[in-house]
XYZ file of C-alpha atoms in Angstrom:
126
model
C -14.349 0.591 30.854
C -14.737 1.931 26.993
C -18.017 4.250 27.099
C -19.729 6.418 24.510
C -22.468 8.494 25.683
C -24.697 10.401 23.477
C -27.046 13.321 24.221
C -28.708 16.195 23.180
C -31.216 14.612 21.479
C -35.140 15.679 21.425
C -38.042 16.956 20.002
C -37.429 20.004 17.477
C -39.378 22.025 14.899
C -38.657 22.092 11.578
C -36.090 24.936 11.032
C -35.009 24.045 14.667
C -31.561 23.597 16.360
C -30.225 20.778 18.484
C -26.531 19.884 19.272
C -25.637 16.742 19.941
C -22.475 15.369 22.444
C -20.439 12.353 22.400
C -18.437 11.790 25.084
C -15.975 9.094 25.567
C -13.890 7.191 28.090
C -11.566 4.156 28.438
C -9.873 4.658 25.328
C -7.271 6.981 23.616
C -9.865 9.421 22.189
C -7.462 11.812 20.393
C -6.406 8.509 18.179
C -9.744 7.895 16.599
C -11.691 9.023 13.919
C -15.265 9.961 15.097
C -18.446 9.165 13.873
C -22.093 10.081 13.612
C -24.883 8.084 12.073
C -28.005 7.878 11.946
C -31.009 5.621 11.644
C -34.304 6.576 10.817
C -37.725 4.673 11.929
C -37.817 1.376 9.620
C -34.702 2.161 7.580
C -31.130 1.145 7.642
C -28.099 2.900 9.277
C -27.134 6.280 7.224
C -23.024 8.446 7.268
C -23.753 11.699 8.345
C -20.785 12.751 9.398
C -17.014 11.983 10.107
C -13.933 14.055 11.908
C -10.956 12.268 11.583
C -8.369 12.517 14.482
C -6.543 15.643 13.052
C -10.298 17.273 12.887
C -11.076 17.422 9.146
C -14.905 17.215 8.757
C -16.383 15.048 6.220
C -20.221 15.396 5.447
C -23.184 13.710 3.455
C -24.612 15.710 1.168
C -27.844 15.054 2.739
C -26.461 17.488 5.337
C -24.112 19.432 4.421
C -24.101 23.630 4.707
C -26.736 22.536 7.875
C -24.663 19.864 10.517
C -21.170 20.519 11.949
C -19.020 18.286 13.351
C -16.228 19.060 15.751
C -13.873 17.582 18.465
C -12.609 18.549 21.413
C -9.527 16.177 22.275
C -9.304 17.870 25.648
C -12.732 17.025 26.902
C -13.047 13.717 24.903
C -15.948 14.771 23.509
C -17.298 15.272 19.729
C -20.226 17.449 18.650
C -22.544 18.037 15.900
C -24.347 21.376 15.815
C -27.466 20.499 13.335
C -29.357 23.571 11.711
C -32.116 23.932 9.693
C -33.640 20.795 10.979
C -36.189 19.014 8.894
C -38.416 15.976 9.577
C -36.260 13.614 7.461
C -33.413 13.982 10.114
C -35.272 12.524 12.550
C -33.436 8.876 13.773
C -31.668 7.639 16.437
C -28.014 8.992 16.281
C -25.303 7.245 16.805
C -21.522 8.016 17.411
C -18.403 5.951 17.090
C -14.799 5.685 16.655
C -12.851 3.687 14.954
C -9.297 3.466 14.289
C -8.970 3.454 10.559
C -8.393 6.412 8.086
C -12.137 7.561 7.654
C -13.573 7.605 3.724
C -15.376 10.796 4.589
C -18.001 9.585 1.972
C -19.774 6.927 4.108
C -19.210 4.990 7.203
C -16.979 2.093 7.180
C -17.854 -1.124 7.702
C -19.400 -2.311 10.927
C -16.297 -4.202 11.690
C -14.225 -1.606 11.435
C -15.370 0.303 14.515
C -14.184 -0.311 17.569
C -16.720 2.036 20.031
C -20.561 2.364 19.521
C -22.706 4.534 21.661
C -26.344 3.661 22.773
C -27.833 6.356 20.270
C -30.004 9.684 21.245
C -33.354 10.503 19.165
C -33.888 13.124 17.423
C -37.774 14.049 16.435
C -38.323 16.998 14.088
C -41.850 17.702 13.765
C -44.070 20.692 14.369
């Protein structure tokens, strides 16, 4: 059974920390491309960040210098350490993984993933 299971998620000051964990199963992790986005109350689904399967990090600019991305083939698991958290990060986060050679400027289409997870929050308020 293909799973992706987000967490780290939670309630953060502005300035704050918080490092988020993807884990997957059921699938040949190390073949994918890895995803994170985002989706913030009312608004549509927003790239944040992309490692494709040899580990190159791709970033928006909306985060860049203050999110990194990382895998760990071994543990089938991706991360993203975010720093210098502000309220407009907050969302619902969402990995994936998808087969295809990753833009690294936004995500790719819908279709063209093949795992979703169920999403972790991510509040950052004082």
């Amino acid at each position: 059974q293909v799973q992706l299971v987000e967490s780290g998620g939670g309630l953060v000051q502005p300035g704050g920390s918080l490092r988020l964990s993807c884990a997957a199963s059921g699938f040949t992790f190390s073949s994918y491309a890895m995803s994170w986005v985002r989706q913030a109350p009312g608004r549509g689904l927003e790239w944040v960040s992309d490692v494709d399967s040899g580990g190159s990090p791709y970033y928006a600019d909306s985060v860049k210098g203050r999110f990194t991305i990382s895998r760990d083939n071994a543990k089938n698991t991706v991360y993203l350490q975010m720093t210098s958290l502000k309220p407009e990060d907050t969302g619902v986060y969402y990995c994936a993984a998808t087969p295809y050679v990753v833009a690294g400027t936004d995500f790719l289409p819908i279709s063209e993933y093949d795992y979703w997870g169920q999403g972790t929050q991510v509040t950052v308020s004082s």
